[in-house]
Tab-separated table of C-alpha atoms in Angstrom:
chain	number	residue	atom	x	y	z
K	1	UNK	CA	28.476	12.966	-43.454
K	2	UNK	CA	26.265	14.088	-40.460
K	3	UNK	CA	24.338	11.422	-38.182
K	4	UNK	CA	20.709	12.128	-39.696
K	5	UNK	CA	22.432	11.689	-43.241
K	6	UNK	CA	23.777	8.480	-42.066
K	7	UNK	CA	20.415	7.372	-40.285
K	8	UNK	CA	18.563	8.537	-43.567
K	9	UNK	CA	21.230	6.307	-45.696
K	10	UNK	CA	20.388	3.295	-43.839
K	11	UNK	CA	16.317	3.907	-43.881
K	12	UNK	CA	16.902	4.403	-47.592
K	13	UNK	CA	18.385	1.461	-47.907
K	14	UNK	CA	15.744	-0.963	-45.614
K	15	UNK	CA	12.974	0.951	-47.752
K	16	UNK	CA	14.575	-0.053	-50.939
K	17	UNK	CA	14.793	-3.892	-49.940
K	18	UNK	CA	11.346	-3.315	-48.318
K	19	UNK	CA	10.689	-2.219	-51.651
K	20	UNK	CA	12.175	-5.198	-53.879
K	21	UNK	CA	10.857	-7.772	-51.423
K	22	UNK	CA	7.673	-6.300	-52.254
K	23	UNK	CA	7.521	-6.375	-55.985
K	24	UNK	CA	8.479	-10.077	-55.570
K	25	UNK	CA	6.068	-10.624	-53.705
K	26	UNK	CA	3.843	-8.693	-56.239
K	27	UNK	CA	5.453	-10.401	-59.244
K	28	UNK	CA	4.211	-14.233	-57.682
K	29	UNK	CA	1.092	-13.017	-57.020
K	30	UNK	CA	0.267	-12.554	-60.214
K	31	UNK	CA	2.051	-15.484	-61.615
K	32	UNK	CA	-0.400	-17.401	-59.443
K	33	UNK	CA	-3.290	-15.344	-60.951
K	34	UNK	CA	-2.612	-16.437	-64.433
K	35	UNK	CA	-1.833	-19.961	-63.153
K	36	UNK	CA	-5.247	-20.566	-60.753
K	37	UNK	CA	-7.634	-17.716	-63.540
K	38	UNK	CA	-9.083	-20.422	-65.107
K	39	UNK	CA	-9.417	-22.872	-61.790
K	40	UNK	CA	-11.215	-21.050	-59.363
K	41	UNK	CA	-13.007	-16.702	-58.771
K	42	UNK	CA	-12.519	-17.680	-55.574
K	43	UNK	CA	-8.581	-17.846	-55.712
K	44	UNK	CA	-8.223	-15.215	-57.689
K	45	UNK	CA	-9.387	-12.785	-55.249
K	46	UNK	CA	-6.793	-13.723	-53.179
K	47	UNK	CA	-3.454	-12.377	-54.710
K	48	UNK	CA	-5.350	-10.118	-56.026
K	49	UNK	CA	-6.374	-8.025	-52.243
K	50	UNK	CA	-2.492	-8.675	-52.222
K	51	UNK	CA	-1.401	-7.170	-54.895
K	52	UNK	CA	-3.691	-3.909	-54.112
K	53	UNK	CA	-2.317	-4.211	-50.416
K	54	UNK	CA	1.167	-4.261	-51.656
K	55	UNK	CA	0.398	-0.940	-53.444
K	56	UNK	CA	-0.446	0.576	-50.821
K	57	UNK	CA	2.492	-0.462	-48.302
K	58	UNK	CA	4.718	1.192	-51.609
K	59	UNK	CA	2.750	4.216	-51.645
K	60	UNK	CA	3.075	4.853	-47.477
K	61	UNK	CA	6.822	4.039	-47.855
K	62	UNK	CA	7.280	6.155	-50.197
K	63	UNK	CA	5.325	9.350	-48.182
K	64	UNK	CA	7.921	7.822	-45.274
K	65	UNK	CA	10.911	8.632	-47.634
K	66	UNK	CA	9.751	11.727	-49.057
K	67	UNK	CA	8.671	13.063	-45.129
K	68	UNK	CA	12.236	12.031	-43.406
K	69	UNK	CA	13.570	14.159	-46.449
K	70	UNK	CA	12.213	17.142	-45.485
K	71	UNK	CA	12.226	16.187	-41.509
K	72	UNK	CA	15.947	16.513	-42.957
K	73	UNK	CA	15.889	19.591	-44.765
K	74	UNK	CA	14.682	21.092	-41.748
K	75	UNK	CA	17.111	19.859	-39.622
K	76	UNK	CA	19.921	20.793	-41.039
K	77	UNK	CA	18.452	24.532	-42.051
K	78	UNK	CA	17.885	24.821	-38.478
K	79	UNK	CA	21.139	24.118	-37.606
K	80	UNK	CA	22.401	26.233	-40.053
K	81	UNK	CA	20.573	29.068	-38.756
K	82	UNK	CA	21.963	28.355	-35.233
K	83	UNK	CA	25.872	28.345	-36.715
K	84	UNK	CA	24.886	31.733	-38.461
K	85	UNK	CA	23.503	33.360	-35.168
K	86	UNK	CA	26.396	31.986	-33.069
K	87	UNK	CA	28.767	33.321	-35.657
K	88	UNK	CA	27.367	36.881	-35.949
K	89	UNK	CA	27.224	36.782	-31.962
K	90	UNK	CA	30.502	36.116	-31.837
K	91	UNK	CA	31.037	38.800	-34.357
K	92	UNK	CA	29.158	41.391	-32.627
K	93	UNK	CA	30.720	40.881	-29.701
K	94	UNK	CA	34.261	40.442	-30.378
K	95	UNK	CA	34.083	43.758	-32.561
K	96	UNK	CA	33.515	46.515	-29.786
K	97	UNK	CA	35.315	44.249	-27.493
K	98	UNK	CA	38.616	44.441	-29.346
K	99	UNK	CA	38.142	48.528	-29.515
K	100	UNK	CA	37.695	48.433	-25.720
K	101	UNK	CA	40.435	46.642	-25.092
K	102	UNK	CA	42.445	48.159	-28.106
K	103	UNK	CA	41.881	51.633	-26.992
K	104	UNK	CA	42.118	51.043	-22.901
K	105	UNK	CA	46.205	49.447	-23.406
K	106	UNK	CA	46.702	53.061	-26.045
K	107	UNK	CA	45.760	55.513	-23.261
K	108	UNK	CA	48.031	53.917	-21.018
K	109	UNK	CA	51.125	55.484	-23.073
K	110	UNK	CA	51.786	58.852	-21.172
K	111	UNK	CA	53.201	60.360	-25.024
K	112	UNK	CA	49.498	60.279	-26.728
K	113	UNK	CA	48.127	64.133	-27.024
K	114	UNK	CA	45.000	65.347	-25.154
K	115	UNK	CA	43.344	65.149	-28.185
K	116	UNK	CA	44.096	61.367	-29.070
K	117	UNK	CA	43.672	60.317	-25.414
K	118	UNK	CA	40.089	61.995	-25.750
K	119	UNK	CA	39.600	60.062	-28.908
K	120	UNK	CA	40.131	56.944	-27.211
K	121	UNK	CA	37.800	57.877	-24.281
K	122	UNK	CA	35.075	58.550	-26.870
K	123	UNK	CA	35.693	55.726	-28.513
K	124	UNK	CA	35.860	52.969	-25.523
K	125	UNK	CA	32.474	54.496	-24.477
K	126	UNK	CA	30.850	54.273	-27.581
K	127	UNK	CA	31.993	50.205	-27.875
K	128	UNK	CA	30.897	50.223	-24.428
K	129	UNK	CA	27.313	51.127	-24.844
K	130	UNK	CA	26.997	49.202	-27.809
K	131	UNK	CA	28.325	46.215	-26.330
K	132	UNK	CA	25.312	46.369	-23.876
K	133	UNK	CA	22.498	47.390	-26.085
K	134	UNK	CA	23.940	43.614	-27.952
K	135	UNK	CA	23.356	41.865	-24.134
K	136	UNK	CA	20.237	43.569	-23.781
K	137	UNK	CA	19.040	42.556	-27.181
K	138	UNK	CA	20.132	38.964	-26.830
K	139	UNK	CA	18.245	38.926	-22.723
K	140	UNK	CA	15.360	40.511	-24.562
K	141	UNK	CA	15.048	37.554	-27.419
K	142	UNK	CA	15.941	34.472	-25.007
K	143	UNK	CA	13.338	35.704	-22.669
K	144	UNK	CA	10.553	36.198	-24.955
K	145	UNK	CA	11.851	32.627	-26.558
K	146	UNK	CA	11.313	31.399	-23.862
K	147	UNK	CA	7.878	33.227	-23.074
K	148	UNK	CA	8.948	34.752	-20.113
K	149	UNK	CA	8.956	38.326	-21.397
K	150	UNK	CA	5.792	39.733	-18.698
K	151	UNK	CA	3.737	41.515	-20.360
K	152	UNK	CA	1.345	44.070	-17.769
K	153	UNK	CA	-0.928	46.305	-19.372
K	154	UNK	CA	-1.848	49.824	-17.861
K	155	UNK	CA	-3.624	52.965	-19.141
K	156	UNK	CA	-1.833	55.125	-21.511
K	157	UNK	CA	-1.893	58.186	-23.483
K	158	UNK	CA	-0.398	56.616	-26.735
K	159	UNK	CA	0.732	60.140	-27.823
K	160	UNK	CA	2.375	61.044	-24.651
K	161	UNK	CA	4.359	57.937	-25.227
K	162	UNK	CA	5.291	58.993	-27.767
K	163	UNK	CA	6.842	62.772	-27.034
K	164	UNK	CA	8.753	60.192	-24.688
K	165	UNK	CA	9.941	58.507	-27.337
K	166	UNK	CA	10.686	61.545	-29.959
K	167	UNK	CA	12.806	63.319	-26.913
K	168	UNK	CA	15.128	60.442	-26.589
K	169	UNK	CA	16.030	60.002	-30.339
K	170	UNK	CA	16.033	63.218	-31.602
K	171	UNK	CA	19.881	64.233	-30.749
K	172	UNK	CA	20.466	60.781	-32.835
K	173	UNK	CA	18.291	62.061	-35.517
K	174	UNK	CA	20.224	65.282	-35.434
K	175	UNK	CA	23.123	63.341	-35.720
K	176	UNK	CA	22.906	61.838	-39.030
K	177	UNK	CA	21.402	65.607	-40.342
K	178	UNK	CA	17.758	63.991	-40.031
K	179	UNK	CA	14.414	65.509	-38.586
K	180	UNK	CA	12.192	63.432	-36.050
K	181	UNK	CA	8.750	64.767	-36.563
K	182	UNK	CA	5.359	63.695	-35.173
K	183	UNK	CA	2.134	63.263	-36.471
K	184	UNK	CA	-1.522	62.535	-35.513
K	185	UNK	CA	-3.749	61.659	-38.116
K	186	UNK	CA	-7.254	61.639	-37.519
K	187	UNK	CA	-8.978	61.514	-33.515
K	188	UNK	CA	-6.628	59.064	-31.174
K	189	UNK	CA	-7.835	57.566	-27.343
K	190	UNK	CA	-6.277	59.639	-24.537
K	191	UNK	CA	-6.140	56.523	-23.027
K	192	UNK	CA	-5.658	52.870	-24.169
K	193	UNK	CA	-4.663	49.677	-22.305
K	194	UNK	CA	-1.360	48.181	-22.905
K	195	UNK	CA	2.349	47.490	-21.482
K	196	UNK	CA	3.304	51.085	-22.074
K	197	UNK	CA	7.304	49.496	-20.929
K	198	UNK	CA	7.158	47.132	-24.131
K	199	UNK	CA	5.163	49.194	-26.243
K	200	UNK	CA	8.160	52.318	-25.411
K	201	UNK	CA	11.176	49.348	-26.671
K	202	UNK	CA	9.148	48.282	-29.617
K	203	UNK	CA	8.725	52.091	-30.857
K	204	UNK	CA	12.088	53.259	-30.095
K	205	UNK	CA	13.647	50.054	-31.745
K	206	UNK	CA	12.130	50.604	-34.943
K	207	UNK	CA	12.724	54.632	-35.316
K	208	UNK	CA	16.524	53.783	-33.965
K	209	UNK	CA	16.315	50.729	-36.974
K	210	UNK	CA	14.889	53.958	-39.186
K	211	UNK	CA	17.794	56.737	-38.236
K	212	UNK	CA	20.677	54.023	-38.983
K	213	UNK	CA	19.182	53.874	-42.464
K	214	UNK	CA	18.091	57.415	-43.086
K	215	UNK	CA	20.933	60.223	-43.730
K	216	UNK	CA	20.083	63.915	-44.493
K	217	UNK	CA	16.083	63.022	-44.540
K	218	UNK	CA	13.755	62.432	-42.024
K	219	UNK	CA	11.628	60.188	-39.735
K	220	UNK	CA	7.979	60.500	-38.912
K	221	UNK	CA	5.999	59.069	-36.384
K	222	UNK	CA	2.421	58.844	-37.212
K	223	UNK	CA	-0.440	57.862	-34.806
K	224	UNK	CA	-3.766	56.447	-36.342
K	225	UNK	CA	-6.196	54.567	-34.552
K	226	UNK	CA	-9.815	52.590	-35.735
K	227	UNK	CA	-12.190	52.904	-33.671
K	228	UNK	CA	-14.601	50.120	-35.316
K	229	UNK	CA	-11.643	47.902	-34.479
K	230	UNK	CA	-10.500	49.428	-31.359
K	231	UNK	CA	-6.743	49.432	-32.591
K	232	UNK	CA	-4.233	51.494	-33.085
K	233	UNK	CA	-1.182	51.914	-35.791
K	234	UNK	CA	2.084	53.338	-35.004
K	235	UNK	CA	3.395	54.312	-38.002
K	236	UNK	CA	7.232	54.384	-38.383
K	237	UNK	CA	7.926	56.557	-42.030
K	238	UNK	CA	11.780	57.558	-43.109
K	239	UNK	CA	13.552	58.535	-46.466
K	240	UNK	CA	16.380	56.677	-46.045
K	241	UNK	CA	17.528	53.625	-48.696
K	242	UNK	CA	15.023	51.230	-48.722
K	243	UNK	CA	14.733	47.411	-48.906
K	244	UNK	CA	14.264	45.502	-51.673
K	245	UNK	CA	11.275	43.226	-52.226
K	246	UNK	CA	13.435	39.733	-52.228
K	247	UNK	CA	14.701	40.677	-49.179
K	248	UNK	CA	11.424	42.173	-46.882
K	249	UNK	CA	10.867	38.152	-45.877
K	250	UNK	CA	14.465	37.965	-43.761
K	251	UNK	CA	14.305	41.326	-41.795
K	252	UNK	CA	11.964	40.228	-38.555
K	253	UNK	CA	14.624	37.221	-38.476
K	254	UNK	CA	17.116	37.089	-36.014
K	255	UNK	CA	20.724	38.649	-37.173
K	256	UNK	CA	18.225	39.175	-40.137
K	257	UNK	CA	19.838	42.745	-41.900
K	258	UNK	CA	18.058	42.787	-45.029
K	259	UNK	CA	21.812	43.465	-46.463
K	260	UNK	CA	24.992	42.020	-45.525
K	261	UNK	CA	26.317	44.190	-48.298
K	262	UNK	CA	27.031	47.930	-48.900
K	263	UNK	CA	24.949	50.636	-48.813
K	264	UNK	CA	22.375	48.406	-46.437
K	265	UNK	CA	24.941	46.955	-44.021
K	266	UNK	CA	24.963	49.246	-40.710
K	267	UNK	CA	26.234	48.323	-36.980
K	268	UNK	CA	24.158	46.001	-35.357
K	269	UNK	CA	22.916	42.607	-34.676
K	270	UNK	CA	19.853	42.798	-36.138
K	271	UNK	CA	17.862	41.126	-33.061
K	272	UNK	CA	15.600	44.768	-32.788
K	273	UNK	CA	13.460	43.565	-35.337
K	274	UNK	CA	12.559	40.350	-33.950
K	275	UNK	CA	12.752	41.386	-30.750
K	276	UNK	CA	9.796	44.247	-32.059
K	277	UNK	CA	7.699	41.569	-33.807
K	278	UNK	CA	7.541	39.254	-30.793
K	279	UNK	CA	6.465	41.992	-28.483
K	280	UNK	CA	4.294	43.174	-31.419
K	281	UNK	CA	2.738	39.599	-31.597
K	282	UNK	CA	2.411	39.337	-27.265
K	283	UNK	CA	0.395	42.720	-27.185
K	284	UNK	CA	-2.266	41.046	-29.384
K	285	UNK	CA	-0.654	43.572	-32.450
K	286	UNK	CA	1.018	43.149	-35.536
K	287	UNK	CA	3.707	44.694	-37.506
K	288	UNK	CA	4.502	44.873	-41.641
K	289	UNK	CA	6.717	46.689	-43.606
K	290	UNK	CA	6.130	48.244	-46.952
K	291	UNK	CA	9.576	49.481	-48.604
K	292	UNK	CA	11.290	51.047	-51.782
K	293	UNK	CA	14.475	51.024	-52.403
K	294	UNK	CA	16.058	54.815	-52.629
K	295	UNK	CA	12.970	56.051	-51.333
K	296	UNK	CA	12.615	54.682	-47.622
K	297	UNK	CA	10.647	52.221	-45.789
K	298	UNK	CA	7.638	52.216	-42.987
K	299	UNK	CA	6.516	50.281	-40.921
K	300	UNK	CA	3.465	49.701	-39.296
K	301	UNK	CA	3.094	48.953	-35.270
K	302	UNK	CA	-0.643	47.553	-34.668
K	303	UNK	CA	-1.739	47.214	-31.191
K	304	UNK	CA	-5.384	46.837	-29.890
K	305	UNK	CA	-6.964	49.315	-27.490
K	306	UNK	CA	-8.610	47.689	-25.281
K	307	UNK	CA	-12.079	49.098	-24.741
K	308	UNK	CA	-12.465	53.095	-26.288
K	309	UNK	CA	-16.365	53.280	-24.594
K	310	UNK	CA	-16.720	56.576	-23.292
K	311	UNK	CA	-12.893	57.266	-23.937
K	312	UNK	CA	-11.927	60.665	-24.619
K	313	UNK	CA	-10.665	61.521	-27.817
K	314	UNK	CA	-7.369	63.640	-28.599
K	315	UNK	CA	-7.104	65.949	-31.866
K	316	UNK	CA	-3.657	67.318	-31.640
K	317	UNK	CA	-0.549	66.793	-30.812
K	318	UNK	CA	-1.492	70.026	-28.078
K	319	UNK	CA	-3.730	68.156	-26.262
K	320	UNK	CA	-1.317	65.754	-25.285
K	321	UNK	CA	0.822	68.028	-24.410
K	322	UNK	CA	-1.082	69.322	-22.149
K	323	UNK	CA	-1.266	66.381	-19.761
K	324	UNK	CA	2.191	65.972	-19.482
K	325	UNK	CA	4.085	65.908	-16.226
K	326	UNK	CA	6.026	68.961	-15.233
K	327	UNK	CA	9.962	68.241	-15.785
K	328	UNK	CA	11.802	66.342	-13.355
K	329	UNK	CA	13.290	69.226	-10.603
K	330	UNK	CA	16.317	67.290	-10.293
K	331	UNK	CA	19.506	66.787	-13.714
K	332	UNK	CA	22.967	65.034	-14.066
K	333	UNK	CA	24.519	68.541	-12.283
K	334	UNK	CA	22.489	68.762	-9.543
K	335	UNK	CA	24.299	69.104	-6.773
K	336	UNK	CA	23.959	65.675	-3.396
K	337	UNK	CA	24.358	67.289	-0.186
K	338	UNK	CA	24.118	64.421	2.141
K	339	UNK	CA	26.390	61.262	3.597
K	340	UNK	CA	25.499	58.000	1.935
K	341	UNK	CA	26.167	54.540	2.230
K	342	UNK	CA	27.047	52.099	-0.801
K	343	UNK	CA	26.760	48.565	-0.441
K	344	UNK	CA	28.547	47.000	-3.117
K	345	UNK	CA	30.971	44.296	-3.236
K	346	UNK	CA	33.035	44.451	-6.654
K	347	UNK	CA	35.699	47.395	-5.501
K	348	UNK	CA	35.302	48.525	-9.411
K	349	UNK	CA	32.305	49.726	-9.268
K	350	UNK	CA	33.379	50.962	-5.470
K	351	UNK	CA	35.604	53.380	-6.940
K	352	UNK	CA	33.505	54.846	-9.978
K	353	UNK	CA	30.438	55.435	-7.938
K	354	UNK	CA	32.185	57.003	-5.367
K	355	UNK	CA	34.080	58.790	-7.721
K	356	UNK	CA	30.384	60.387	-9.109
K	357	UNK	CA	28.874	60.904	-5.692
K	358	UNK	CA	31.694	62.400	-4.556
K	359	UNK	CA	32.028	64.953	-7.494
K	360	UNK	CA	28.621	65.666	-7.040
K	361	UNK	CA	29.120	66.704	-3.614
K	362	UNK	CA	28.304	63.756	-1.650
K	363	UNK	CA	30.145	62.099	1.060
K	364	UNK	CA	30.035	57.999	0.815
K	365	UNK	CA	30.674	55.495	2.951
K	366	UNK	CA	31.431	51.901	1.692
K	367	UNK	CA	30.720	48.960	3.156
K	368	UNK	CA	31.547	45.173	0.585
K	369	UNK	CA	28.601	43.399	1.671
K	370	UNK	CA	24.942	43.256	3.441
K	371	UNK	CA	26.560	42.443	6.886
K	372	UNK	CA	28.477	44.825	7.393
K	373	UNK	CA	26.058	47.263	5.974
K	374	UNK	CA	24.042	46.456	8.497
K	375	UNK	CA	26.369	47.171	11.133
K	376	UNK	CA	27.250	50.531	9.707
K	377	UNK	CA	24.170	52.146	9.424
K	378	UNK	CA	22.643	50.883	12.779
K	379	UNK	CA	25.408	51.911	13.679
K	380	UNK	CA	25.152	55.635	12.459
K	381	UNK	CA	21.536	55.194	14.048
K	382	UNK	CA	22.520	54.690	17.635
K	383	UNK	CA	24.547	57.741	17.170
K	384	UNK	CA	22.037	60.142	16.124
K	385	UNK	CA	23.539	60.430	12.782
K	386	UNK	CA	21.632	58.265	10.066
K	387	UNK	CA	22.806	57.923	6.708
K	388	UNK	CA	20.988	59.633	3.920
K	389	UNK	CA	20.861	57.278	1.633
K	390	UNK	CA	21.571	53.965	1.271
K	391	UNK	CA	22.528	52.247	-2.135
K	392	UNK	CA	21.967	48.220	-2.002
K	393	UNK	CA	23.564	46.142	-4.257
K	394	UNK	CA	21.480	43.046	-4.434
K	395	UNK	CA	24.005	40.396	-5.373
K	396	UNK	CA	26.685	39.722	-2.809
K	397	UNK	CA	28.568	37.428	-0.643
K	398	UNK	CA	27.902	36.826	3.132
K	399	UNK	CA	24.254	38.341	2.942
K	400	UNK	CA	22.560	39.749	-0.225
K	401	UNK	CA	21.145	43.305	0.002
K	402	UNK	CA	17.512	41.857	-0.468
K	403	UNK	CA	18.328	40.042	3.257
K	404	UNK	CA	20.092	43.251	4.359
K	405	UNK	CA	16.856	45.663	2.478
K	406	UNK	CA	14.853	43.259	5.208
K	407	UNK	CA	16.529	43.366	8.254
K	408	UNK	CA	16.866	47.497	8.266
K	409	UNK	CA	13.913	48.010	8.041
K	410	UNK	CA	12.823	45.597	10.807
K	411	UNK	CA	15.584	47.683	12.950
K	412	UNK	CA	13.601	50.836	12.109
K	413	UNK	CA	15.826	52.446	9.451
K	414	UNK	CA	13.119	54.777	7.704
K	415	UNK	CA	15.791	56.795	5.079
K	416	UNK	CA	15.608	55.351	1.406
K	417	UNK	CA	17.359	52.897	0.281
K	418	UNK	CA	17.630	52.237	-3.446
K	419	UNK	CA	19.027	48.849	-5.024
K	420	UNK	CA	21.758	48.437	-7.699
K	421	UNK	CA	21.411	46.108	-9.711
K	422	UNK	CA	22.303	44.468	-12.538
K	423	UNK	CA	19.148	42.403	-13.705
K	424	UNK	CA	16.229	44.637	-14.799
K	425	UNK	CA	13.844	42.044	-14.896
K	426	UNK	CA	9.933	42.477	-13.592
K	427	UNK	CA	10.599	39.743	-11.210
K	428	UNK	CA	13.647	41.151	-9.639
K	429	UNK	CA	12.689	44.568	-9.134
K	430	UNK	CA	9.330	43.677	-7.855
K	431	UNK	CA	11.393	41.544	-5.334
K	432	UNK	CA	13.757	44.477	-3.818
K	433	UNK	CA	10.616	46.435	-4.092
K	434	UNK	CA	9.024	43.887	-1.440
K	435	UNK	CA	11.919	43.581	0.605
K	436	UNK	CA	11.440	46.858	1.186
K	437	UNK	CA	13.602	49.092	-1.151
K	438	UNK	CA	12.307	52.490	-2.538
K	439	UNK	CA	13.500	52.353	-6.187
K	440	UNK	CA	15.935	50.531	-8.269
K	441	UNK	CA	18.676	51.765	-10.085
K	442	UNK	CA	20.329	49.494	-13.290
K	443	UNK	CA	23.994	48.494	-13.739
K	444	UNK	CA	26.254	49.892	-15.676
K	445	UNK	CA	25.610	53.467	-14.239
K	446	UNK	CA	24.176	56.045	-16.264
K	447	UNK	CA	24.633	59.554	-14.648
K	448	UNK	CA	21.967	61.083	-16.477
K	449	UNK	CA	19.870	58.774	-14.542
K	450	UNK	CA	22.013	58.218	-11.429
K	451	UNK	CA	22.524	61.425	-10.144
K	452	UNK	CA	18.905	62.862	-10.642
K	453	UNK	CA	17.387	59.964	-8.568
K	454	UNK	CA	19.789	60.196	-5.829
K	455	UNK	CA	19.483	63.352	-5.557
K	456	UNK	CA	15.513	63.183	-5.470
K	457	UNK	CA	15.693	60.252	-2.869
K	458	UNK	CA	18.539	61.750	-0.710
K	459	UNK	CA	17.218	63.211	2.831
K	460	UNK	CA	13.915	61.989	2.310
K	461	UNK	CA	11.358	59.565	4.388
K	462	UNK	CA	11.076	56.289	3.194
K	463	UNK	CA	7.562	54.715	2.128
K	464	UNK	CA	8.312	51.420	3.056
K	465	UNK	CA	9.612	51.172	6.935
K	466	UNK	CA	6.297	49.754	8.132
K	467	UNK	CA	5.078	47.873	5.605
K	468	UNK	CA	8.105	45.115	5.949
K	469	UNK	CA	6.258	44.595	9.646
K	470	UNK	CA	3.315	43.997	8.544
K	471	UNK	CA	3.792	41.005	6.038
K	472	UNK	CA	4.892	39.434	8.879
K	473	UNK	CA	2.493	40.142	11.718
């Protein structure tokens, strides 16, 4: 028996004793009424009041008993939810880790074929990416629940953002023989005021969810706008398996996949829709869903646009494409020519980053902490051969990356410094930029973003070398 159940039982016994005592007093009062009714009307009023008061107390006790029962039921439901959450979380973490560790051990077997080796590596990569997604979802959910998810509203072109989402997920859709289409209904504002990072995160979650439950079909992203209400809606429409009406109320709950049985059961924590709903609320909007089994689902993500007074309107997707920036000059295949100082304390990360940069053509020197990094950088400057780029880990022993970057700027290092951080939070990013970094790259390292960023910045002058000194002047 739980503590709450024990406490409730004791309280129930106490209430019963009080009831018995009150009923006894009530019977005694009624007897007094009968005996004194003929003697005095004044005496008759007193026991009558006692009866009324006793009845009121009994009603209040019964209400208290019911309230406590409801509180216990709510507490037990909350405890069960937490238990289910931890159970699911354990499953979602241990499943990919089992594959990663198992196939890593499998690769140590020298007798396996090249084809088996390739499949093992692909399995490790796939499970590693999934594990990272789970961790990111958990971090986002914890920030949302703690009220620490920061919202920074800026001007943006909504259709341009949808084009980015489409480009990001088109290959993912094609892998399941789905088409990913953009649609525009009516006039859409060329500029709205919202948080582009959170809006993109929410739409990516919705599109990924739609692709997950759709095969050999289509996923459509449709933009609509109510200009009078100044609200923009993004409809994510799929031709997938649909959701049963009885399950719709659960899908926005943590680990709330609509159904744990085939065919609905898919890989995933179910946290994406929970986070998406919280993002909608934080942006001042809401999310709704309608679905029909066997025909598909439609999620509608609506947010305020900000004032649309004098805002130009778009009538076609071509209008949005005309305002998009030119493609990046650098790619994952770009060559990197120059000297790079890698300030990183973790030996495994040192080997990995050096390997990636060496393959791209860079000459890499390693420092194991910020203090050593400063010495190597200053020595190179004195030798008239400064490093062309510094990659700076932020969390290190002896001296962290913030202090090392600040000290290098104070000493006159004018090259680019790029932060490497596993804490991709807005506050951490702002902190490293304020210290003198030119940009940041998140860990784990993704070659598709890492190589282009390094290639674009190597050998370039920093925009920050004087800003740090001005702050302390």
